[in-house]
GROMACS .gro file of C-alpha atoms in nm:
model
  208
    1MET     CA    1  -1.331   3.511   0.949
    2VAL     CA    2  -1.326   3.172   1.121
    3ARG     CA    3  -1.027   2.964   1.014
    4VAL     CA    4  -1.160   2.609   1.006
    5GLN     CA    5  -0.886   2.357   1.083
    6VAL     CA    6  -0.832   2.002   0.964
    7TRP     CA    7  -0.554   1.752   1.016
    8TYR     CA    8  -0.370   1.634   0.705
    9ALA     CA    9  -0.237   1.281   0.760
   10SER     CA   10   0.081   1.232   0.557
   11TYR     CA   11   0.228   0.885   0.504
   12GLY     CA   12   0.500   0.935   0.240
   13SER     CA   13   0.775   1.192   0.195
   14ASN     CA   14   0.566   1.449   0.386
   15LEU     CA   15   0.645   1.256   0.703
   16ALA     CA   16   0.956   1.478   0.698
   17ARG     CA   17   0.856   1.823   0.820
   18ASP     CA   18   1.107   2.020   0.612
   19ARG     CA   19   0.988   1.845   0.299
   20PHE     CA   20   0.623   1.911   0.385
   21LEU     CA   21   0.689   2.281   0.447
   22CYS     CA   22   0.773   2.316   0.076
   23TYR     CA   23   0.399   2.275   0.013
   24LEU     CA   24   0.324   2.567   0.243
   25GLN     CA   25   0.624   2.796   0.208
   26GLY     CA   26   0.759   2.696  -0.132
   27GLY     CA   27   1.093   2.548  -0.228
   28ARG     CA   28   1.256   2.229  -0.352
   29PRO     CA   29   1.316   1.939  -0.113
   30PRO     CA   30   1.656   1.764  -0.123
   31GLY     CA   31   1.667   1.493  -0.387
   32ALA     CA   32   1.360   1.618  -0.575
   33THR     CA   33   1.351   1.778  -0.920
   34ARG     CA   34   1.050   2.001  -0.858
   35THR     CA   35   1.021   2.342  -0.695
   36TYR     CA   36   0.688   2.397  -0.520
   37PRO     CA   37   0.510   2.734  -0.529
   38GLY     CA   38   0.376   2.703  -0.175
   39ALA     CA   39   0.033   2.781  -0.035
   40ARG     CA   40  -0.161   3.106  -0.024
   41ASP     CA   41  -0.120   3.095   0.353
   42THR     CA   42   0.242   3.012   0.432
   43THR     CA   43   0.189   2.983   0.807
   44ALA     CA   44   0.352   2.674   0.959
   45PRO     CA   45   0.119   2.397   1.083
   46ALA     CA   46  -0.044   2.479   1.415
   47ASP     CA   47   0.056   2.135   1.544
   48ASP     CA   48   0.172   1.795   1.426
   49ARG     CA   49   0.130   1.449   1.575
   50PRO     CA   50   0.233   1.090   1.498
   51MET     CA   51  -0.058   0.872   1.389
   52THR     CA   52  -0.128   0.518   1.281
   53LEU     CA   53  -0.395   0.460   1.019
   54PRO     CA   54  -0.579   0.138   0.941
   55GLY     CA   55  -0.474   0.020   0.598
   56GLU     CA   56  -0.154  -0.011   0.401
   57VAL     CA   57   0.106   0.213   0.240
   58PHE     CA   58   0.256   0.091  -0.087
   59PHE     CA   59   0.497   0.226  -0.347
   60ALA     CA   60   0.380   0.274  -0.705
   61TRP     CA   61   0.379   0.489  -1.019
   62GLU     CA   62   0.684   0.665  -1.169
   63SER     CA   63   0.717   1.007  -1.013
   64PRO     CA   64   0.880   1.277  -1.228
   65THR     CA   65   0.970   1.454  -0.904
   66TRP     CA   66   1.153   1.161  -0.743
   67GLY     CA   67   1.232   0.935  -1.041
   68GLY     CA   68   1.068   0.622  -0.903
   69GLY     CA   69   0.780   0.491  -0.699
   70ILE     CA   70   0.612   0.705  -0.435
   71ALA     CA   71   0.384   0.626  -0.142
   72PHE     CA   72   0.010   0.569  -0.174
   73TYR     CA   73  -0.245   0.464   0.087
   74ASP     CA   74  -0.492   0.178   0.055
   75ALA     CA   75  -0.764   0.231   0.315
   76THR     CA   76  -0.926  -0.104   0.234
   77ALA     CA   77  -0.618  -0.318   0.298
   78THR     CA   78  -0.540  -0.487   0.627
   79GLY     CA   79  -0.246  -0.360   0.825
   80THR     CA   80  -0.119  -0.041   0.982
   81ALA     CA   81   0.013   0.269   0.809
   82LEU     CA   82   0.245   0.507   0.994
   83ALA     CA   83   0.151   0.870   0.941
   84ARG     CA   84   0.214   1.221   1.063
   85ALA     CA   85  -0.079   1.458   1.101
   86TYR     CA   86  -0.033   1.832   1.045
   87LEU     CA   87  -0.297   2.075   1.171
   88LEU     CA   88  -0.382   2.308   0.881
   89THR     CA   89  -0.655   2.542   0.772
   90GLU     CA   90  -0.897   2.410   0.512
   91GLN     CA   91  -0.743   2.651   0.263
   92GLN     CA   92  -0.393   2.520   0.329
   93PHE     CA   93  -0.516   2.162   0.290
   94ALA     CA   94  -0.669   2.253  -0.046
   95ASP     CA   95  -0.343   2.410  -0.163
   96VAL     CA   96  -0.141   2.107  -0.055
   97ALA     CA   97  -0.380   1.878  -0.244
   98ALA     CA   98  -0.355   2.096  -0.556
   99GLN     CA   99   0.025   2.082  -0.557
  100GLU     CA  100   0.020   1.704  -0.510
  101MET     CA  101  -0.167   1.691  -0.841
  102HIS     CA  102   0.080   1.933  -1.007
  103ARG     CA  103  -0.179   2.211  -1.013
  104GLU     CA  104  -0.136   2.570  -0.908
  105PRO     CA  105  -0.275   2.635  -0.560
  106GLY     CA  106  -0.556   2.888  -0.527
  107GLU     CA  107  -0.891   2.710  -0.525
  108ASP     CA  108  -1.071   2.596  -0.212
  109LEU     CA  109  -1.207   2.242  -0.175
  110ASP     CA  110  -1.560   2.158  -0.071
  111LEU     CA  111  -1.503   1.900   0.203
  112THR     CA  112  -1.872   1.836   0.270
  113THR     CA  113  -1.886   1.499   0.093
  114VAL     CA  114  -1.572   1.352   0.247
  115LEU     CA  115  -1.678   1.466   0.594
  116ASP     CA  116  -2.024   1.314   0.548
  117GLU     CA  117  -1.933   0.994   0.362
  118ALA     CA  118  -1.567   0.938   0.462
  119ARG     CA  119  -1.453   0.939   0.097
  120HIS     CA  120  -1.479   1.171  -0.200
  121ASP     CA  121  -1.317   1.101  -0.536
  122LEU     CA  122  -1.247   1.438  -0.695
  123GLY     CA  123  -1.119   1.280  -1.018
  124PRO     CA  124  -0.905   0.999  -1.158
  125GLY     CA  125  -0.569   1.156  -1.067
  126ARG     CA  126  -0.309   0.995  -0.847
  127TYR     CA  127  -0.399   1.181  -0.527
  128GLU     CA  128  -0.759   1.282  -0.599
  129SER     CA  129  -0.936   1.048  -0.358
  130LEU     CA  130  -1.001   1.223  -0.026
  131HIS     CA  131  -1.045   1.004   0.283
  132LEU     CA  132  -1.164   1.083   0.632
  133VAL     CA  133  -0.946   0.862   0.851
  134GLY     CA  134  -1.034   0.981   1.201
  135GLU     CA  135  -1.073   1.272   1.438
  136LEU     CA  136  -0.817   1.432   1.666
  137ASP     CA  137  -0.885   1.701   1.926
  138GLY     CA  138  -1.221   1.771   1.767
  139HIS     CA  139  -1.084   1.822   1.415
  140PRO     CA  140  -1.127   1.578   1.124
  141VAL     CA  141  -0.821   1.390   1.000
  142LEU     CA  142  -0.804   1.382   0.620
  143THR     CA  143  -0.566   1.231   0.369
  144PHE     CA  144  -0.560   1.173  -0.005
  145THR     CA  145  -0.450   0.888  -0.226
  146THR     CA  146  -0.523   0.718  -0.557
  147PRO     CA  147  -0.888   0.630  -0.625
  148ASP     CA  148  -0.779   0.286  -0.752
  149PRO     CA  149  -0.499   0.139  -0.539
  150VAL     CA  150  -0.541  -0.209  -0.687
  151SER     CA  151  -0.454  -0.125  -1.047
  152LEU     CA  152  -0.177   0.129  -0.986
  153GLN     CA  153   0.147  -0.037  -1.092
  154ARG     CA  154   0.386  -0.102  -0.804
  155ASN     CA  155   0.730   0.051  -0.834
  156ALA     CA  156   1.028   0.082  -0.602
  157PRO     CA  157   1.119   0.423  -0.457
  158THR     CA  158   1.450   0.591  -0.529
  159ARG     CA  159   1.720   0.650  -0.270
  160PRO     CA  160   1.631   1.019  -0.209
  161TYR     CA  161   1.269   0.924  -0.147
  162VAL     CA  162   1.368   0.648   0.095
  163GLU     CA  163   1.599   0.888   0.277
  164THR     CA  164   1.323   1.146   0.311
  165ILE     CA  165   1.073   0.895   0.449
  166ALA     CA  166   1.334   0.756   0.688
  167ARG     CA  167   1.401   1.099   0.835
  168GLY     CA  168   1.028   1.159   0.864
  169LEU     CA  169   0.966   0.832   1.046
  170ARG     CA  170   1.240   0.914   1.295
  171GLU     CA  171   1.107   1.268   1.348
  172SER     CA  172   0.745   1.168   1.390
  173HIS     CA  173   0.754   0.821   1.544
  174GLY     CA  174   1.101   0.813   1.698
  175LEU     CA  175   1.198   0.497   1.512
  176GLY     CA  176   1.553   0.377   1.467
  177ALA     CA  177   1.717   0.247   1.152
  178HIS     CA  178   1.621  -0.118   1.199
  179ALA     CA  179   1.255  -0.045   1.278
  180ILE     CA  180   1.231   0.190   0.980
  181THR     CA  181   1.391  -0.069   0.754
  182ASP     CA  182   1.149  -0.338   0.872
  183TYR     CA  183   0.855  -0.108   0.801
  184LEU     CA  184   0.976  -0.002   0.455
  185THR     CA  185   1.074  -0.355   0.353
  186ALA     CA  186   0.718  -0.468   0.417
  187ARG     CA  187   0.565  -0.200   0.190
  188PRO     CA  188   0.448  -0.350  -0.141
  189GLY     CA  189   0.662  -0.219  -0.424
  190ALA     CA  190   0.979  -0.181  -0.219
  191GLU     CA  191   1.090  -0.534  -0.308
  192LEU     CA  192   1.107  -0.437  -0.676
  193GLY     CA  193   1.424  -0.238  -0.614
  194TRP     CA  194   1.551  -0.307  -0.264
  195ASP     CA  195   1.635  -0.587  -0.027
  196ALA     CA  196   1.648  -0.542   0.349
  197ALA     CA  197   2.026  -0.503   0.365
  198GLN     CA  198   2.028  -0.233   0.098
  199LEU     CA  199   1.747  -0.044   0.267
  200LEU     CA  200   1.917  -0.064   0.605
  201ALA     CA  201   2.234   0.086   0.461
  202VAL     CA  202   2.045   0.377   0.304
  203VAL     CA  203   1.828   0.437   0.610
  204SER     CA  204   2.124   0.425   0.848
  205ALA     CA  205   2.314   0.678   0.637
  206ALA     CA  206   2.011   0.907   0.620
  207LEU     CA  207   1.977   0.914   0.998
  208ARG     CA  208   2.338   1.004   1.072
   0.00000   0.00000   0.00000
């Protein structure tokens, strides 16, 4: 059987590889309250790369897993979003998407519409809007976000979530504490709970 591959572009806590592997191999990431079942295929990503996406990352909602705002992607906004792309099978991508929506993994996704039209809203849920955001090495780059980024209420992330993203940005983009702080401070929603000095202290501690 041919294992069709796609890139999953992560822009939130999944920037940190160890945290992302919980979606494939199961487990509970540090600072989270949820244990993930993992994917049907627990194989590690075939590759991962740093990416920049056109658009904007913002913090919103109230996550029961993290206790505060989490990252969402607005493809229509101006700006640049830092991301990390993991090379997965289509089945693994489907299982990651299912767990993001607090569903049990096990059903494949039909990616025809998103590959043809660059967007496919599977439903009204928080991460049920699939987006085609590019191509890398001949494979499509996909991500998911809220279908309605305008109306989702902004909310500041908690310290564990900030720490996880900070580690992921260093791993994937090689950024230092000040560059990470500048990036996070500029994300809408962050200002509802953090100022730059507070974020710098948390980010610096997370990178030690």
